[in-house]
Structure formats: C-alpha cells, structure tokens
mmCIF file of N, CA and C in Angstrom:
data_model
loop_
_atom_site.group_PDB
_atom_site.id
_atom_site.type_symbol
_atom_site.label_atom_id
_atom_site.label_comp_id
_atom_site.label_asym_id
_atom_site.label_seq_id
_atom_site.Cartn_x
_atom_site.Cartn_y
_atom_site.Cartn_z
ATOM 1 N N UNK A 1 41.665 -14.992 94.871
ATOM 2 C CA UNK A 1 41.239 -14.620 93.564
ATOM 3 C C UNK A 1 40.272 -13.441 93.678
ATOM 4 N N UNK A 2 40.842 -11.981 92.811
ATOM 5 C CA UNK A 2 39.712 -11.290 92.919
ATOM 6 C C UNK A 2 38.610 -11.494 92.109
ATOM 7 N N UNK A 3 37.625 -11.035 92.639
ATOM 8 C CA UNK A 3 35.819 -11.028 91.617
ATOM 9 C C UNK A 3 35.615 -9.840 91.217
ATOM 10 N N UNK A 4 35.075 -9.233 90.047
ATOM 11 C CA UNK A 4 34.090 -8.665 90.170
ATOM 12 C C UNK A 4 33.009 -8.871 90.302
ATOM 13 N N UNK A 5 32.247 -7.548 90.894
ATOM 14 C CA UNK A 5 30.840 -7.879 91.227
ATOM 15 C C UNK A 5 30.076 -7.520 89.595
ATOM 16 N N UNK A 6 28.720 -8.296 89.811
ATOM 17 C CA UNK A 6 27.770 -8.601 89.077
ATOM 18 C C UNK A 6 27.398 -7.372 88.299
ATOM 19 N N UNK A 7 26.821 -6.190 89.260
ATOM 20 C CA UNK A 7 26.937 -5.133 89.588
ATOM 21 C C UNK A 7 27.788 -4.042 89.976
ATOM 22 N N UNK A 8 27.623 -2.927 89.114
ATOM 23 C CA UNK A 8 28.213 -1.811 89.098
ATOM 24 C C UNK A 8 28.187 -0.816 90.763
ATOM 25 N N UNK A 9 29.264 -0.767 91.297
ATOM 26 C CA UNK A 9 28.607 0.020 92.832
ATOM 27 C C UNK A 9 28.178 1.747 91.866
ATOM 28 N N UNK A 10 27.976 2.176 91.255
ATOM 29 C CA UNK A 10 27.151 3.288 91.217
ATOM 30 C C UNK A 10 26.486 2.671 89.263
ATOM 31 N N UNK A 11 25.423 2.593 89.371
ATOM 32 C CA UNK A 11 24.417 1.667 88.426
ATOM 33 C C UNK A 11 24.298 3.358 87.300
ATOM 34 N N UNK A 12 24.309 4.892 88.132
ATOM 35 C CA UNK A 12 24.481 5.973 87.069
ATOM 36 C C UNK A 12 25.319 6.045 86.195
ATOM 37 N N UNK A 13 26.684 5.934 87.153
ATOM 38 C CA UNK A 13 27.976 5.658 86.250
ATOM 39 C C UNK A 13 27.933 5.121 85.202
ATOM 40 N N UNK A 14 27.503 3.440 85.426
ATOM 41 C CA UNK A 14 28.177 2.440 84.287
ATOM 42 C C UNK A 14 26.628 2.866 83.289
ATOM 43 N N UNK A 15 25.679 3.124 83.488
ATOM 44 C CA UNK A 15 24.601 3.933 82.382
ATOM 45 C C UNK A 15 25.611 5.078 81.325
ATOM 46 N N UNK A 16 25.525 6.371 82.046
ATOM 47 C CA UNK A 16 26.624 7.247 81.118
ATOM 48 C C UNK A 16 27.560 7.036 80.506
ATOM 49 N N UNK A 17 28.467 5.878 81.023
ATOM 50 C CA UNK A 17 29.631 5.509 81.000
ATOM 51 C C UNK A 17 29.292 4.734 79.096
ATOM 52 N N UNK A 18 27.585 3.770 79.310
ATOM 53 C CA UNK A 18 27.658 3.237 78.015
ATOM 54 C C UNK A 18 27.264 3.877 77.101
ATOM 55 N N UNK A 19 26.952 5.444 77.354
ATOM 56 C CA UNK A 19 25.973 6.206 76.479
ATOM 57 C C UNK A 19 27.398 7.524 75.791
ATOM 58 N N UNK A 20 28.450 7.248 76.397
ATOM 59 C CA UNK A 20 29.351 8.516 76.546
ATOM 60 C C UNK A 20 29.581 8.163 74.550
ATOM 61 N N UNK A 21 29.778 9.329 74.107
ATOM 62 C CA UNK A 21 30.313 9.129 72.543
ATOM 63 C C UNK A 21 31.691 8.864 72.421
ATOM 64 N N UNK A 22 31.770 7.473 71.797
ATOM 65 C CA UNK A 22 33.559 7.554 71.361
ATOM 66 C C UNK A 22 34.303 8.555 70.752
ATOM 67 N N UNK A 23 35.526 8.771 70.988
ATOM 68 C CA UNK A 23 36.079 9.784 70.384
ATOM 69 C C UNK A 23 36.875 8.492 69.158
ATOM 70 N N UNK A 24 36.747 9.194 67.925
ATOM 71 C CA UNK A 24 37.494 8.848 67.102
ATOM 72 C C UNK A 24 38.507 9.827 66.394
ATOM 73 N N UNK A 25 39.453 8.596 66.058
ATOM 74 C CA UNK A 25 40.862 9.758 65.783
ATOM 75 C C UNK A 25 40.359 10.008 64.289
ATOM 76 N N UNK A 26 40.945 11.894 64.195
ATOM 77 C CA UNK A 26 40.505 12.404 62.899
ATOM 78 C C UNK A 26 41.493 11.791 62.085
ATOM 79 N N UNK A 27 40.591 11.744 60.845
ATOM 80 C CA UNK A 27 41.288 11.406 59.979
ATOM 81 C C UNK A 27 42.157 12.357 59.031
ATOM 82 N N UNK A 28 43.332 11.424 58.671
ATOM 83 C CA UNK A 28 44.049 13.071 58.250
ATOM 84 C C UNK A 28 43.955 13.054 57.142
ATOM 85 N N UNK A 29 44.033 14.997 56.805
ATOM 86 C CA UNK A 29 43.595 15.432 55.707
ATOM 87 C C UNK A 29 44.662 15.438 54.897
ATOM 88 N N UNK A 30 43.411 15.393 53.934
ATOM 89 C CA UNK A 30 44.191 14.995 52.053
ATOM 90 C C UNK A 30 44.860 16.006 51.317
ATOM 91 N N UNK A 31 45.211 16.184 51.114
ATOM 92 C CA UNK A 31 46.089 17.659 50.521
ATOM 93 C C UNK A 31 45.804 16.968 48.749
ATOM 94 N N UNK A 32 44.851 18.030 48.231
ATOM 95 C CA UNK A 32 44.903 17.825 47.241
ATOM 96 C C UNK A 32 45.783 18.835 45.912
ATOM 97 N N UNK A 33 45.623 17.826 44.922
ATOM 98 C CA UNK A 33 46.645 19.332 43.708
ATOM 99 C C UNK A 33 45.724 19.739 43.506
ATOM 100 N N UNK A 34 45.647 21.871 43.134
ATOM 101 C CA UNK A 34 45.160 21.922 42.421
ATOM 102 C C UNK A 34 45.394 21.904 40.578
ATOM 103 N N UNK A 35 44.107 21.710 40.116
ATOM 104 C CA UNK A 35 44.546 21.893 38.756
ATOM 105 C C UNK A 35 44.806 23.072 38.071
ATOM 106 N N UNK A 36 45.736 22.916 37.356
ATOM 107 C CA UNK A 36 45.898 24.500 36.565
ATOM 108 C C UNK A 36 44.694 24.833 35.894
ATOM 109 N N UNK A 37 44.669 26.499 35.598
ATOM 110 C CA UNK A 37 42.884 26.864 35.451
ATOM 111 C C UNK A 37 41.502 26.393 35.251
ATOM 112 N N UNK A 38 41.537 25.742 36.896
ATOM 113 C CA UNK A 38 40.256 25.063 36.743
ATOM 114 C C UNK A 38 39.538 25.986 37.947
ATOM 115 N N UNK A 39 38.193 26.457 38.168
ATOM 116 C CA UNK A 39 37.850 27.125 38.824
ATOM 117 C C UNK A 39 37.218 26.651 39.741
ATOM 118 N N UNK A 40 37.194 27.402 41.132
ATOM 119 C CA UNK A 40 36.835 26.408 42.164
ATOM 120 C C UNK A 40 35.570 26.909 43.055
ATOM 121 N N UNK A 41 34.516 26.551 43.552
ATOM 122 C CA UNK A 41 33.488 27.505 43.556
ATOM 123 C C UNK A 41 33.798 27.728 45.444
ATOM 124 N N UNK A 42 33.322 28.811 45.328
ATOM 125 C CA UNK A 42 33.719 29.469 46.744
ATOM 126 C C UNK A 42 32.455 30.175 47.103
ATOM 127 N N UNK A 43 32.303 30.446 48.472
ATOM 128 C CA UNK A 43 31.637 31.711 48.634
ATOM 129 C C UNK A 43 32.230 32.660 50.157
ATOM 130 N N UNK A 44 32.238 33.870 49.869
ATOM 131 C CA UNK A 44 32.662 35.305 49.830
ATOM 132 C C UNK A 44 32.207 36.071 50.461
ATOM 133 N N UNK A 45 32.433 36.514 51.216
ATOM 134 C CA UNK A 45 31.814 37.528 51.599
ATOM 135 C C UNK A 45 31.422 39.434 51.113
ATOM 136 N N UNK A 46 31.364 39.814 50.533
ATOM 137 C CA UNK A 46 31.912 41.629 50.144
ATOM 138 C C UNK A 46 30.979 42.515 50.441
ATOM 139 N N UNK A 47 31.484 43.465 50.336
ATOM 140 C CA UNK A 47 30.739 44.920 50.990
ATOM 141 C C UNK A 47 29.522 44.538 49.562
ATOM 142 N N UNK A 48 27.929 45.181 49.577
ATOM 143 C CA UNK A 48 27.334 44.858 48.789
ATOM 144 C C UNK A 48 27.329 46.050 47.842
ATOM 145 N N UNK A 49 28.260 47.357 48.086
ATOM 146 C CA UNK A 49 28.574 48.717 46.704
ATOM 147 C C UNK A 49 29.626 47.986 45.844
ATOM 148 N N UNK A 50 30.827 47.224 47.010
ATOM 149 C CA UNK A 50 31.402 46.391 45.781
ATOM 150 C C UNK A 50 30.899 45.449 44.473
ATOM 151 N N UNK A 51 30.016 44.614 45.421
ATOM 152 C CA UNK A 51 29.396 43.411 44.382
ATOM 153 C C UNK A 51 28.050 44.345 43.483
ATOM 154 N N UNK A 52 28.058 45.607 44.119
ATOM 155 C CA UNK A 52 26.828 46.202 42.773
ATOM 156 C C UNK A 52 27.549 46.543 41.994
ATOM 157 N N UNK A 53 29.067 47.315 41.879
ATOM 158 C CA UNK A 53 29.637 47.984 41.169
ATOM 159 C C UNK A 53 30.210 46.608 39.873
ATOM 160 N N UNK A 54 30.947 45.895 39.846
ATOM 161 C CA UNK A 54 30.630 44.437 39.805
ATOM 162 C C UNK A 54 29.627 44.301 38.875
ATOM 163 N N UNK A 55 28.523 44.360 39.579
ATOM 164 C CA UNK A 55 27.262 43.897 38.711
ATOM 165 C C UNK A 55 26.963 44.932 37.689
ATOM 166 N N UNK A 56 26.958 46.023 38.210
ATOM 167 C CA UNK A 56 26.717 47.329 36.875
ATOM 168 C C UNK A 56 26.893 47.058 35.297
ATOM 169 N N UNK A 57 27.505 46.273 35.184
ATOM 170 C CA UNK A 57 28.526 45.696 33.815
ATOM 171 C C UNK A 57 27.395 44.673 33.705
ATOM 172 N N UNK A 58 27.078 44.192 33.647
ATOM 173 C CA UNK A 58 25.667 43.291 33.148
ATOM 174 C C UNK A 58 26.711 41.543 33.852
ATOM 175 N N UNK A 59 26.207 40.404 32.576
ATOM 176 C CA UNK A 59 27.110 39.213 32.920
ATOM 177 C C UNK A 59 28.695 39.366 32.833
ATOM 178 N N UNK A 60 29.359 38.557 33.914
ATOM 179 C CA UNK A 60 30.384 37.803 33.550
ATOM 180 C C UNK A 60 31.561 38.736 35.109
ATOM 181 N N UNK A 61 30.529 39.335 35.994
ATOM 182 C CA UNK A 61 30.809 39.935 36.830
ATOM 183 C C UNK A 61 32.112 39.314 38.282
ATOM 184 N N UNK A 62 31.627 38.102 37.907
ATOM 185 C CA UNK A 62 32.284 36.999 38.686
ATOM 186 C C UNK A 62 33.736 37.421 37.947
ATOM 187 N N UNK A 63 33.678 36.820 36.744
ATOM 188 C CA UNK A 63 35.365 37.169 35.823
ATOM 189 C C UNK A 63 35.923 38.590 36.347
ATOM 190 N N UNK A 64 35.464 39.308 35.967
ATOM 191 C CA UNK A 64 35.899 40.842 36.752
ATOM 192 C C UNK A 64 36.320 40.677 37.907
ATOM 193 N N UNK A 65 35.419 40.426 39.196
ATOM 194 C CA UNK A 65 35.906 40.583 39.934
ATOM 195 C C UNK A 65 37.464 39.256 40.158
ATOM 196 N N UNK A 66 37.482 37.556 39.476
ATOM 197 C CA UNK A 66 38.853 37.315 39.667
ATOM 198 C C UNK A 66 40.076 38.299 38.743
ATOM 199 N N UNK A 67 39.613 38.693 37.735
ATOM 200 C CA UNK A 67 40.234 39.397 37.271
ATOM 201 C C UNK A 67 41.407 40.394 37.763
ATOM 202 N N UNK A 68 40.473 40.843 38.855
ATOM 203 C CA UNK A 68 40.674 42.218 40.129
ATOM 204 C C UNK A 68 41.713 41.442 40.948
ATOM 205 N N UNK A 69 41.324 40.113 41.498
ATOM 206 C CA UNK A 69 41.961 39.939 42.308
ATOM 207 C C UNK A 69 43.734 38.967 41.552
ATOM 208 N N UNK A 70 43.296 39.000 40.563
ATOM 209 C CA UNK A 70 44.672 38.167 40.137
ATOM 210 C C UNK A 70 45.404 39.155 39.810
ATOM 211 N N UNK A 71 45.366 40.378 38.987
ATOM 212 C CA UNK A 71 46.107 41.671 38.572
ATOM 213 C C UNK A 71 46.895 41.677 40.682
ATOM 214 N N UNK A 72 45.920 41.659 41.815
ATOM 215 C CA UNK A 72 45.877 41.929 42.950
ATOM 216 C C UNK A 72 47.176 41.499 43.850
ATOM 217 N N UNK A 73 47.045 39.986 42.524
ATOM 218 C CA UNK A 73 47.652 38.814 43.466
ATOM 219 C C UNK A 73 49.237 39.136 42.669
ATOM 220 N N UNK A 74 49.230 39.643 41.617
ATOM 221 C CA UNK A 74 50.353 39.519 40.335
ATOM 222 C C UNK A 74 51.273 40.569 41.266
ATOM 223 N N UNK A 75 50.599 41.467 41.672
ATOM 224 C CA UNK A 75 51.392 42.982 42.204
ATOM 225 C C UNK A 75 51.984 42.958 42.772
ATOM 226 N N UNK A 76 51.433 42.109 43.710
ATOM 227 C CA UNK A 76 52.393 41.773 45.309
ATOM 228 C C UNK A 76 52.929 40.538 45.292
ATOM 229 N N UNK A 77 53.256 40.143 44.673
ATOM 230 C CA UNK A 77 54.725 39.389 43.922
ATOM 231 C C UNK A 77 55.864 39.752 43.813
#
C-alpha cells in the first residue's frame, strides 16, 4: 500500500502551490441588441482643432459631430 507522507518533500512548493491564483474560465460574452436611436456614451479620442472647430458653434457640438460621422457612415454604403 502506498502512503503519502505527512509532509511535503519541498515545504516552498506546497506554500506557492496554495497561494498560486485559480484560473477561472471566462465567462462568455453577452452580445447585446442594440436599440434603435438610443445613444450610447463613448469616449474618443480627436485631434483637439477638430473638437474646437466642433465647439465654435456654441451647444449641441456632440450632435454635429454624430451628424459628421453618420452622413460618413451613409457614403460608404
């Protein structure tokens, strides 16, 4: 009959060994709908002459610029 011993033959090992982080399996991602015109908040990066030019126009600069990019998105269709 085999035994194990009481003891670990390297006592570092079975230390790290209880400290090591479990890996857990990712969980898989949700694919959500989006909703039709509902707006989704993001952030962006842009050159900052773009986002002044943009701003020049007082409020609603955000609209402009999707504006820009949906005419953007319509084209290259």
């Amino acid at each position: 009959m085999a035994t194990t011993p009481r003891r670990p033959a390297n006592p570092k090992d079975a230390a790290e060994a209880l400290f090591k982080p479990m890996k857990k399996a990712a969980a898989p991602a949700v694919e959500r709908r989006a909703i039709p015109n509902v707006k989704e908040l993001v952030s962006l990066k842009i050159d900052s002459d773009v986002l002044a030019h943009f701003q020049a126009d007082g409020p609603g600069w955000q609209d402009r610029i999707n504006d820009v990019l949906r005419a953007a998105m319509k084209q290259s269709l």
